[in-house]
Amino acid sequence: MSIIILFVICNTNKMNFGFIITRHVNSEQTNKYWNHNVKLIRSLYPLKKIVIIDDNSNQDFIKADFEYKNLEIIQSEYPGRGELLPFIYYLRHKWFENAVIIHDSSFIHKRIPFEKFKMPVLPFWHYPYDKEYLSNLLRIGGYLKNPLFIKQRLSGSEINVLGMSDENKFNLCFGGQCFINHSFLSNIEKKYKLTNLVNAITCRKDRCSFERIIGLLFTNEYSNLVKIPSFYGNIRKHHLSFSYNFDQYINDFNNKIIHGTIVKVWTGR
């Protein structure tokens, strides 16, 4: 962690940043996620704007615990796009210079000095690229500009992957969760036309592919991610990764047992 802190801290000039939370509520239980998330952010960053992008929630279950201040909710017109949505709407609405993009089920427990980050992008968690659902990756990659280059990077032979030099390596960006600068994202949009993916991503399998494609695009445009691929490391090293649920988390939370600066719970919605 000390290496990362040295890398990200720059001068004392304050940078404008805010939070974008992707939300999908389909039960009373999942309605607790975004409320808990917002309350934690407010305790650590009382003045920062929070934007919630709602992805096709069941409105019958949505209920705010409080009347939250400086919070904007956008009902997405692209149902099922999930992890793609924060990037689409951040491109459309420049709410702040830098965005912290997280899921409603990822909870920040310690104040991270985002105002001092100087890199254009940094995923919160990563995982080595694994070519999962390769045919689907290639299909989705074909919707972007410069598709031949992207497909070549996604589908390199096993020999090329095993012998890949550092400059050709990349990791998936778990859940698309990251710190990102608006100008950097705008450059990705100009070069690759990221917004085209609203026509390619419609289901969970597609969203898994998006994690890999966005990781590739981030690394192509910011090669330092090869050396420091994420703020919090390999997602497989998260406490009970892919099995830690909200009930377990709340039990730990109530007992003041917190498993990290950012804690992720899994539901499989």
PDB file of C-alpha atoms in Angstrom:
ATOM      1  CA  MET A   1       0.000   0.000   0.000  1.00  0.00           C
ATOM      2  CA  SER A   2       2.872   2.404   0.776  1.00  0.00           C
ATOM      3  CA  ILE A   3       4.064   2.167  -2.831  1.00  0.00           C
ATOM      4  CA  ILE A   4       0.632   3.133  -4.086  1.00  0.00           C
ATOM      5  CA  ILE A   5       0.342   6.062  -1.674  1.00  0.00           C
ATOM      6  CA  LEU A   6       3.707   7.413  -2.805  1.00  0.00           C
ATOM      7  CA  PHE A   7       2.557   7.035  -6.395  1.00  0.00           C
ATOM      8  CA  VAL A   8      -0.795   8.761  -6.056  1.00  0.00           C
ATOM      9  CA  ILE A   9      -0.089  11.672  -3.726  1.00  0.00           C
ATOM     10  CA  CYS A  10       0.925  14.852  -5.447  1.00  0.00           C
ATOM     11  CA  ASN A  11       0.761  18.453  -4.282  1.00  0.00           C
ATOM     12  CA  THR A  12      -1.768  19.926  -1.867  1.00  0.00           C
ATOM     13  CA  ASN A  13      -3.971  21.450  -4.573  1.00  0.00           C
ATOM     14  CA  LYS A  14      -7.528  20.206  -4.125  1.00  0.00           C
ATOM     15  CA  MET A  15      -9.026  18.346  -7.060  1.00  0.00           C
ATOM     16  CA  ASN A  16     -12.696  18.286  -7.775  1.00  0.00           C
ATOM     17  CA  PHE A  17     -14.172  14.816  -7.393  1.00  0.00           C
ATOM     18  CA  GLY A  18     -17.452  13.117  -6.594  1.00  0.00           C
ATOM     19  CA  PHE A  19     -19.051   9.692  -6.415  1.00  0.00           C
ATOM     20  CA  ILE A  20     -21.061   7.684  -8.944  1.00  0.00           C
ATOM     21  CA  ILE A  21     -22.903   4.652  -7.572  1.00  0.00           C
ATOM     22  CA  THR A  22     -24.513   2.019  -9.764  1.00  0.00           C
ATOM     23  CA  ARG A  23     -27.744   0.790  -8.158  1.00  0.00           C
ATOM     24  CA  HIS A  24     -30.068  -2.133  -8.790  1.00  0.00           C
ATOM     25  CA  VAL A  25     -32.760  -2.750  -6.176  1.00  0.00           C
ATOM     26  CA  ASN A  26     -34.940  -5.845  -6.434  1.00  0.00           C
ATOM     27  CA  SER A  27     -35.839  -6.510  -2.777  1.00  0.00           C
ATOM     28  CA  GLU A  28     -36.019  -4.932   0.671  1.00  0.00           C
ATOM     29  CA  GLN A  29     -32.570  -6.387   1.334  1.00  0.00           C
ATOM     30  CA  THR A  30     -30.904  -4.845  -1.721  1.00  0.00           C
ATOM     31  CA  ASN A  31     -32.530  -1.494  -0.930  1.00  0.00           C
ATOM     32  CA  LYS A  32     -30.337  -1.445   2.176  1.00  0.00           C
ATOM     33  CA  TYR A  33     -27.170  -1.483   0.046  1.00  0.00           C
ATOM     34  CA  TRP A  34     -27.352   1.964  -1.488  1.00  0.00           C
ATOM     35  CA  ASN A  35     -28.623   3.549   1.730  1.00  0.00           C
ATOM     36  CA  HIS A  36     -25.732   2.103   3.715  1.00  0.00           C
ATOM     37  CA  ASN A  37     -23.307   3.096   0.966  1.00  0.00           C
ATOM     38  CA  VAL A  38     -24.469   6.714   0.873  1.00  0.00           C
ATOM     39  CA  LYS A  39     -24.399   7.048   4.668  1.00  0.00           C
ATOM     40  CA  LEU A  40     -20.802   5.812   4.802  1.00  0.00           C
ATOM     41  CA  ILE A  41     -19.717   8.207   2.039  1.00  0.00           C
ATOM     42  CA  ARG A  42     -21.483  11.094   3.767  1.00  0.00           C
ATOM     43  CA  SER A  43     -19.661  10.340   7.028  1.00  0.00           C
ATOM     44  CA  LEU A  44     -16.292  10.503   5.245  1.00  0.00           C
ATOM     45  CA  TYR A  45     -16.981  13.089   2.519  1.00  0.00           C
ATOM     46  CA  PRO A  46     -19.829  15.280   3.853  1.00  0.00           C
ATOM     47  CA  LEU A  47     -19.716  17.877   1.064  1.00  0.00           C
ATOM     48  CA  LYS A  48     -19.066  15.759  -2.039  1.00  0.00           C
ATOM     49  CA  LYS A  49     -21.746  15.226  -4.653  1.00  0.00           C
ATOM     50  CA  ILE A  50     -23.110  11.711  -5.047  1.00  0.00           C
ATOM     51  CA  VAL A  51     -24.783  10.529  -8.254  1.00  0.00           C
ATOM     52  CA  ILE A  52     -26.766   7.304  -8.312  1.00  0.00           C
ATOM     53  CA  ILE A  53     -27.312   5.621 -11.668  1.00  0.00           C
ATOM     54  CA  ASP A  54     -30.303   3.340 -11.255  1.00  0.00           C
ATOM     55  CA  ASP A  55     -30.266   0.285 -13.511  1.00  0.00           C
ATOM     56  CA  ASN A  56     -33.801  -1.020 -13.864  1.00  0.00           C
ATOM     57  CA  SER A  57     -34.686  -1.242 -10.156  1.00  0.00           C
ATOM     58  CA  ASN A  58     -38.074  -2.347  -8.907  1.00  0.00           C
ATOM     59  CA  GLN A  59     -39.389   0.999  -7.707  1.00  0.00           C
ATOM     60  CA  ASP A  60     -41.716  -0.712  -5.214  1.00  0.00           C
ATOM     61  CA  PHE A  61     -38.700  -1.571  -3.071  1.00  0.00           C
ATOM     62  CA  ILE A  62     -36.829   1.737  -3.236  1.00  0.00           C
ATOM     63  CA  LYS A  63     -36.981   3.756  -0.048  1.00  0.00           C
ATOM     64  CA  ALA A  64     -34.458   6.284   1.264  1.00  0.00           C
ATOM     65  CA  ASP A  65     -33.575   6.117   4.957  1.00  0.00           C
ATOM     66  CA  PHE A  66     -33.059   9.887   4.993  1.00  0.00           C
ATOM     67  CA  GLU A  67     -33.456  12.901   2.767  1.00  0.00           C
ATOM     68  CA  TYR A  68     -29.888  12.913   1.513  1.00  0.00           C
ATOM     69  CA  LYS A  69     -28.311  16.224   0.563  1.00  0.00           C
ATOM     70  CA  ASN A  70     -26.334  16.855  -2.620  1.00  0.00           C
ATOM     71  CA  LEU A  71     -27.461  13.563  -4.148  1.00  0.00           C
ATOM     72  CA  GLU A  72     -28.760  13.129  -7.701  1.00  0.00           C
ATOM     73  CA  ILE A  73     -30.545  10.034  -8.993  1.00  0.00           C
ATOM     74  CA  ILE A  74     -30.649   9.177 -12.694  1.00  0.00           C
ATOM     75  CA  GLN A  75     -32.990   6.506 -14.010  1.00  0.00           C
ATOM     76  CA  SER A  76     -31.064   4.866 -16.829  1.00  0.00           C
ATOM     77  CA  GLU A  77     -32.740   4.429 -20.196  1.00  0.00           C
ATOM     78  CA  TYR A  78     -30.422   1.470 -20.891  1.00  0.00           C
ATOM     79  CA  PRO A  79     -31.675  -1.394 -18.672  1.00  0.00           C
ATOM     80  CA  GLY A  80     -29.273  -4.229 -17.943  1.00  0.00           C
ATOM     81  CA  ARG A  81     -26.087  -2.338 -18.874  1.00  0.00           C
ATOM     82  CA  GLY A  82     -24.919  -2.264 -15.253  1.00  0.00           C
ATOM     83  CA  GLU A  83     -21.191  -1.563 -15.003  1.00  0.00           C
ATOM     84  CA  LEU A  84     -21.150   0.346 -18.295  1.00  0.00           C
ATOM     85  CA  LEU A  85     -23.667   2.951 -17.146  1.00  0.00           C
ATOM     86  CA  PRO A  86     -21.463   5.183 -14.948  1.00  0.00           C
ATOM     87  CA  PHE A  87     -19.120   5.773 -17.874  1.00  0.00           C
ATOM     88  CA  ILE A  88     -21.968   6.574 -20.259  1.00  0.00           C
ATOM     89  CA  TYR A  89     -23.534   9.136 -17.951  1.00  0.00           C
ATOM     90  CA  TYR A  90     -20.253  10.599 -16.738  1.00  0.00           C
ATOM     91  CA  LEU A  91     -19.358  11.309 -20.356  1.00  0.00           C
ATOM     92  CA  ARG A  92     -22.740  12.976 -20.800  1.00  0.00           C
ATOM     93  CA  HIS A  93     -22.746  14.963 -17.537  1.00  0.00           C
ATOM     94  CA  LYS A  94     -19.442  16.319 -16.333  1.00  0.00           C
ATOM     95  CA  TRP A  95     -20.496  16.615 -12.686  1.00  0.00           C
ATOM     96  CA  PHE A  96     -16.885  16.811 -11.490  1.00  0.00           C
ATOM     97  CA  GLU A  97     -13.336  16.612 -12.863  1.00  0.00           C
ATOM     98  CA  ASN A  98     -12.746  13.186 -11.347  1.00  0.00           C
ATOM     99  CA  ALA A  99     -15.183  10.409 -10.485  1.00  0.00           C
ATOM    100  CA  VAL A 100     -15.115   7.625  -7.938  1.00  0.00           C
ATOM    101  CA  ILE A 101     -17.193   4.854  -9.540  1.00  0.00           C
ATOM    102  CA  ILE A 102     -18.442   2.102  -7.237  1.00  0.00           C
ATOM    103  CA  HIS A 103     -21.266  -0.416  -6.909  1.00  0.00           C
ATOM    104  CA  ASP A 104     -24.072   0.030  -4.412  1.00  0.00           C
ATOM    105  CA  SER A 105     -22.646  -3.090  -2.747  1.00  0.00           C
ATOM    106  CA  SER A 106     -19.119  -1.697  -2.221  1.00  0.00           C
ATOM    107  CA  PHE A 107     -18.645   0.181   1.033  1.00  0.00           C
ATOM    108  CA  ILE A 108     -15.909   2.710   1.828  1.00  0.00           C
ATOM    109  CA  HIS A 109     -14.805   2.589   5.475  1.00  0.00           C
ATOM    110  CA  LYS A 110     -11.777   4.850   5.628  1.00  0.00           C
ATOM    111  CA  ARG A 111     -11.220   8.209   4.012  1.00  0.00           C
ATOM    112  CA  ILE A 112      -9.168   7.798   0.842  1.00  0.00           C
ATOM    113  CA  PRO A 113      -7.524  11.088  -0.256  1.00  0.00           C
ATOM    114  CA  PHE A 114      -8.956  11.123  -3.775  1.00  0.00           C
ATOM    115  CA  GLU A 115      -8.277  14.859  -3.935  1.00  0.00           C
ATOM    116  CA  LYS A 116      -4.557  14.034  -4.036  1.00  0.00           C
ATOM    117  CA  PHE A 117      -4.653  11.375  -6.750  1.00  0.00           C
ATOM    118  CA  LYS A 118      -2.721  12.462  -9.817  1.00  0.00           C
ATOM    119  CA  MET A 119      -3.181   9.465 -12.115  1.00  0.00           C
ATOM    120  CA  PRO A 120      -5.942   9.599 -14.763  1.00  0.00           C
ATOM    121  CA  VAL A 121      -7.391   6.217 -13.787  1.00  0.00           C
ATOM    122  CA  LEU A 122      -6.951   3.600 -11.080  1.00  0.00           C
ATOM    123  CA  PRO A 123      -9.178   0.520 -10.654  1.00  0.00           C
ATOM    124  CA  PHE A 124     -10.098  -0.422  -7.100  1.00  0.00           C
ATOM    125  CA  TRP A 125      -9.573  -4.143  -7.742  1.00  0.00           C
ATOM    126  CA  HIS A 126      -8.096  -6.102 -10.625  1.00  0.00           C
ATOM    127  CA  TYR A 127      -7.651  -9.672 -11.828  1.00  0.00           C
ATOM    128  CA  PRO A 128      -5.284 -10.978 -14.555  1.00  0.00           C
ATOM    129  CA  TYR A 129      -6.899 -11.120 -17.979  1.00  0.00           C
ATOM    130  CA  ASP A 130      -8.187 -14.664 -18.541  1.00  0.00           C
ATOM    131  CA  LYS A 131      -9.966 -14.635 -21.933  1.00  0.00           C
ATOM    132  CA  GLU A 132     -13.225 -15.774 -20.318  1.00  0.00           C
ATOM    133  CA  TYR A 133     -16.081 -15.958 -22.860  1.00  0.00           C
ATOM    134  CA  LEU A 134     -13.619 -15.108 -25.635  1.00  0.00           C
ATOM    135  CA  SER A 135     -16.185 -15.243 -28.438  1.00  0.00           C
ATOM    136  CA  ASN A 136     -18.355 -12.784 -26.540  1.00  0.00           C
ATOM    137  CA  LEU A 137     -15.361 -10.543 -25.852  1.00  0.00           C
ATOM    138  CA  LEU A 138     -14.601 -10.416 -29.573  1.00  0.00           C
ATOM    139  CA  ARG A 139     -18.246  -9.713 -30.405  1.00  0.00           C
ATOM    140  CA  ILE A 140     -18.399  -6.793 -27.972  1.00  0.00           C
ATOM    141  CA  GLY A 141     -14.974  -5.513 -29.019  1.00  0.00           C
ATOM    142  CA  GLY A 142     -16.272  -5.326 -32.582  1.00  0.00           C
ATOM    143  CA  TYR A 143     -18.628  -2.506 -31.576  1.00  0.00           C
ATOM    144  CA  LEU A 144     -15.710  -0.217 -30.725  1.00  0.00           C
ATOM    145  CA  LYS A 145     -13.563   1.930 -32.969  1.00  0.00           C
ATOM    146  CA  ASN A 146     -10.178   0.377 -33.794  1.00  0.00           C
ATOM    147  CA  PRO A 147     -11.750  -3.085 -33.405  1.00  0.00           C
ATOM    148  CA  LEU A 148      -8.964  -5.039 -35.124  1.00  0.00           C
ATOM    149  CA  PHE A 149      -6.366  -3.874 -32.629  1.00  0.00           C
ATOM    150  CA  ILE A 150      -8.694  -4.615 -29.705  1.00  0.00           C
ATOM    151  CA  LYS A 151      -9.545  -8.089 -30.986  1.00  0.00           C
ATOM    152  CA  GLN A 152      -5.872  -8.901 -31.510  1.00  0.00           C
ATOM    153  CA  ARG A 153      -5.097  -7.957 -27.902  1.00  0.00           C
ATOM    154  CA  LEU A 154      -8.056  -9.935 -26.591  1.00  0.00           C
ATOM    155  CA  SER A 155      -7.435 -13.096 -28.582  1.00  0.00           C
ATOM    156  CA  GLY A 156      -3.638 -13.469 -28.757  1.00  0.00           C
ATOM    157  CA  SER A 157      -2.458 -17.083 -28.967  1.00  0.00           C
ATOM    158  CA  GLU A 158      -1.541 -19.012 -25.824  1.00  0.00           C
ATOM    159  CA  ILE A 159       2.128 -18.685 -26.788  1.00  0.00           C
ATOM    160  CA  ASN A 160       1.792 -14.938 -27.037  1.00  0.00           C
ATOM    161  CA  VAL A 161      -0.055 -14.702 -23.747  1.00  0.00           C
ATOM    162  CA  LEU A 162       2.499 -16.823 -21.860  1.00  0.00           C
ATOM    163  CA  GLY A 163       5.419 -14.968 -23.361  1.00  0.00           C
ATOM    164  CA  MET A 164       3.807 -11.567 -23.235  1.00  0.00           C
ATOM    165  CA  SER A 165       6.070  -8.654 -22.392  1.00  0.00           C
ATOM    166  CA  ASP A 166       5.051  -6.302 -19.598  1.00  0.00           C
ATOM    167  CA  GLU A 167       3.897  -3.615 -22.008  1.00  0.00           C
ATOM    168  CA  ASN A 168       1.367  -6.039 -23.517  1.00  0.00           C
ATOM    169  CA  LYS A 169      -0.117  -7.275 -20.241  1.00  0.00           C
ATOM    170  CA  PHE A 170      -3.370  -6.010 -18.841  1.00  0.00           C
ATOM    171  CA  ASN A 171      -5.883  -6.857 -16.129  1.00  0.00           C
ATOM    172  CA  LEU A 172      -9.627  -6.713 -15.921  1.00  0.00           C
ATOM    173  CA  CYS A 173     -11.095  -3.814 -13.931  1.00  0.00           C
ATOM    174  CA  PHE A 174     -13.364  -5.589 -11.464  1.00  0.00           C
ATOM    175  CA  GLY A 175     -16.909  -4.289 -11.811  1.00  0.00           C
ATOM    176  CA  GLY A 176     -15.635  -1.214 -13.647  1.00  0.00           C
ATOM    177  CA  GLN A 177     -15.020   0.278 -10.196  1.00  0.00           C
ATOM    178  CA  CYS A 178     -12.322   2.920 -10.305  1.00  0.00           C
ATOM    179  CA  PHE A 179     -11.106   6.451  -9.848  1.00  0.00           C
ATOM    180  CA  ILE A 180     -11.148   8.157 -13.259  1.00  0.00           C
ATOM    181  CA  ASN A 181     -10.555  11.583 -14.725  1.00  0.00           C
ATOM    182  CA  HIS A 182     -13.188  12.985 -17.092  1.00  0.00           C
ATOM    183  CA  SER A 183     -10.672  14.148 -19.712  1.00  0.00           C
ATOM    184  CA  PHE A 184      -9.074  10.704 -19.743  1.00  0.00           C
ATOM    185  CA  LEU A 185     -12.468   9.064 -20.230  1.00  0.00           C
ATOM    186  CA  SER A 186     -13.327  11.556 -22.970  1.00  0.00           C
ATOM    187  CA  ASN A 187     -10.130  10.611 -24.804  1.00  0.00           C
ATOM    188  CA  ILE A 188     -11.117   6.938 -24.581  1.00  0.00           C
ATOM    189  CA  GLU A 189     -14.511   7.850 -26.019  1.00  0.00           C
ATOM    190  CA  LYS A 190     -12.900   9.704 -28.930  1.00  0.00           C
ATOM    191  CA  LYS A 191     -10.461   6.903 -29.694  1.00  0.00           C
ATOM    192  CA  TYR A 192     -12.677   3.848 -29.117  1.00  0.00           C
ATOM    193  CA  LYS A 193     -16.287   5.132 -28.998  1.00  0.00           C
ATOM    194  CA  LEU A 194     -17.099   3.497 -25.681  1.00  0.00           C
ATOM    195  CA  THR A 195     -20.718   4.618 -25.884  1.00  0.00           C
ATOM    196  CA  ASN A 196     -21.251   2.157 -28.758  1.00  0.00           C
ATOM    197  CA  LEU A 197     -21.317  -0.574 -26.130  1.00  0.00           C
ATOM    198  CA  VAL A 198     -24.871   0.298 -25.071  1.00  0.00           C
ATOM    199  CA  ASN A 199     -25.826  -1.710 -28.172  1.00  0.00           C
ATOM    200  CA  ALA A 200     -23.595  -4.663 -27.238  1.00  0.00           C
ATOM    201  CA  ILE A 201     -24.059  -5.174 -23.495  1.00  0.00           C
ATOM    202  CA  THR A 202     -27.432  -6.403 -22.252  1.00  0.00           C
ATOM    203  CA  CYS A 203     -26.838  -9.197 -19.683  1.00  0.00           C
ATOM    204  CA  ARG A 204     -24.555 -10.424 -16.899  1.00  0.00           C
ATOM    205  CA  LYS A 205     -22.277 -12.353 -19.274  1.00  0.00           C
ATOM    206  CA  ASP A 206     -21.795  -9.195 -21.335  1.00  0.00           C
ATOM    207  CA  ARG A 207     -21.019  -7.173 -18.225  1.00  0.00           C
ATOM    208  CA  CYS A 208     -18.314  -9.688 -17.273  1.00  0.00           C
ATOM    209  CA  SER A 209     -16.813  -9.168 -20.718  1.00  0.00           C
ATOM    210  CA  PHE A 210     -16.961  -5.416 -20.194  1.00  0.00           C
ATOM    211  CA  GLU A 211     -14.693  -5.724 -17.126  1.00  0.00           C
ATOM    212  CA  ARG A 212     -12.041  -7.216 -19.381  1.00  0.00           C
ATOM    213  CA  ILE A 213     -12.470  -4.803 -22.263  1.00  0.00           C
ATOM    214  CA  ILE A 214     -12.415  -1.698 -20.072  1.00  0.00           C
ATOM    215  CA  GLY A 215      -9.293  -3.041 -18.362  1.00  0.00           C
ATOM    216  CA  LEU A 216      -7.634  -3.359 -21.751  1.00  0.00           C
ATOM    217  CA  LEU A 217      -8.622   0.171 -22.785  1.00  0.00           C
ATOM    218  CA  PHE A 218      -7.412   1.647 -19.502  1.00  0.00           C
ATOM    219  CA  THR A 219      -4.020  -0.051 -19.826  1.00  0.00           C
ATOM    220  CA  ASN A 220      -3.652   0.870 -23.496  1.00  0.00           C
ATOM    221  CA  GLU A 221      -4.081   4.535 -22.597  1.00  0.00           C
ATOM    222  CA  TYR A 222      -2.282   4.522 -19.230  1.00  0.00           C
ATOM    223  CA  SER A 223       0.539   1.999 -19.245  1.00  0.00           C
ATOM    224  CA  ASN A 224       1.479   2.574 -15.595  1.00  0.00           C
ATOM    225  CA  LEU A 225      -1.391   0.243 -14.735  1.00  0.00           C
ATOM    226  CA  VAL A 226       0.927  -2.616 -15.682  1.00  0.00           C
ATOM    227  CA  LYS A 227       3.057  -1.755 -12.628  1.00  0.00           C
ATOM    228  CA  ILE A 228       0.266  -0.717 -10.246  1.00  0.00           C
ATOM    229  CA  PRO A 229      -2.905  -2.368 -11.580  1.00  0.00           C
ATOM    230  CA  SER A 230      -5.276  -1.335  -8.787  1.00  0.00           C
ATOM    231  CA  PHE A 231      -5.613   0.463  -5.494  1.00  0.00           C
ATOM    232  CA  TYR A 232      -6.678  -2.512  -3.429  1.00  0.00           C
ATOM    233  CA  GLY A 233      -5.194  -5.476  -5.297  1.00  0.00           C
ATOM    234  CA  ASN A 234      -6.404  -8.771  -6.735  1.00  0.00           C
ATOM    235  CA  ILE A 235     -10.149  -9.202  -6.119  1.00  0.00           C
ATOM    236  CA  ARG A 236      -9.560 -12.902  -5.386  1.00  0.00           C
ATOM    237  CA  LYS A 237      -7.722 -11.817  -2.219  1.00  0.00           C
ATOM    238  CA  HIS A 238     -10.739  -9.917  -0.892  1.00  0.00           C
ATOM    239  CA  HIS A 239     -12.179 -11.387   2.309  1.00  0.00           C
ATOM    240  CA  LEU A 240     -14.397 -14.331   1.262  1.00  0.00           C
ATOM    241  CA  SER A 241     -14.289 -13.113  -2.329  1.00  0.00           C
ATOM    242  CA  PHE A 242     -17.435 -13.889  -4.341  1.00  0.00           C
ATOM    243  CA  SER A 243     -19.157 -15.419  -1.285  1.00  0.00           C
ATOM    244  CA  TYR A 244     -19.208 -12.615   1.330  1.00  0.00           C
ATOM    245  CA  ASN A 245     -22.850 -11.566   1.576  1.00  0.00           C
ATOM    246  CA  PHE A 246     -24.598  -8.558   3.075  1.00  0.00           C
ATOM    247  CA  ASP A 247     -25.829 -10.371   6.188  1.00  0.00           C
ATOM    248  CA  GLN A 248     -22.292 -11.505   7.002  1.00  0.00           C
ATOM    249  CA  TYR A 249     -20.997  -8.009   6.368  1.00  0.00           C
ATOM    250  CA  ILE A 250     -23.621  -6.314   8.587  1.00  0.00           C
ATOM    251  CA  ASN A 251     -22.893  -8.770  11.367  1.00  0.00           C
ATOM    252  CA  ASP A 252     -19.183  -7.908  11.095  1.00  0.00           C
ATOM    253  CA  PHE A 253     -19.983  -4.193  10.798  1.00  0.00           C
ATOM    254  CA  ASN A 254     -22.099  -4.235  13.957  1.00  0.00           C
ATOM    255  CA  ASN A 255     -19.264  -6.000  15.752  1.00  0.00           C
ATOM    256  CA  LYS A 256     -16.749  -3.445  14.439  1.00  0.00           C
ATOM    257  CA  ILE A 257     -14.971  -6.020  12.282  1.00  0.00           C
ATOM    258  CA  ILE A 258     -14.157  -4.391   8.949  1.00  0.00           C
ATOM    259  CA  HIS A 259     -12.197  -6.324   6.333  1.00  0.00           C
ATOM    260  CA  GLY A 260     -10.579  -3.468   4.430  1.00  0.00           C
ATOM    261  CA  THR A 261     -10.740   0.152   3.387  1.00  0.00           C
ATOM    262  CA  ILE A 262     -13.329  -0.779   0.754  1.00  0.00           C
ATOM    263  CA  VAL A 263     -15.510  -3.816   1.405  1.00  0.00           C
ATOM    264  CA  LYS A 264     -17.441  -5.574  -1.353  1.00  0.00           C
ATOM    265  CA  VAL A 265     -20.413  -7.898  -0.816  1.00  0.00           C
ATOM    266  CA  TRP A 266     -21.848 -10.283  -3.404  1.00  0.00           C
ATOM    267  CA  THR A 267     -25.473 -10.938  -4.331  1.00  0.00           C
ATOM    268  CA  GLY A 268     -25.479 -12.089  -7.960  1.00  0.00           C
ATOM    269  CA  ARG A 269     -28.291  -9.803  -9.107  1.00  0.00           C
TER     270      ARG A 269
END
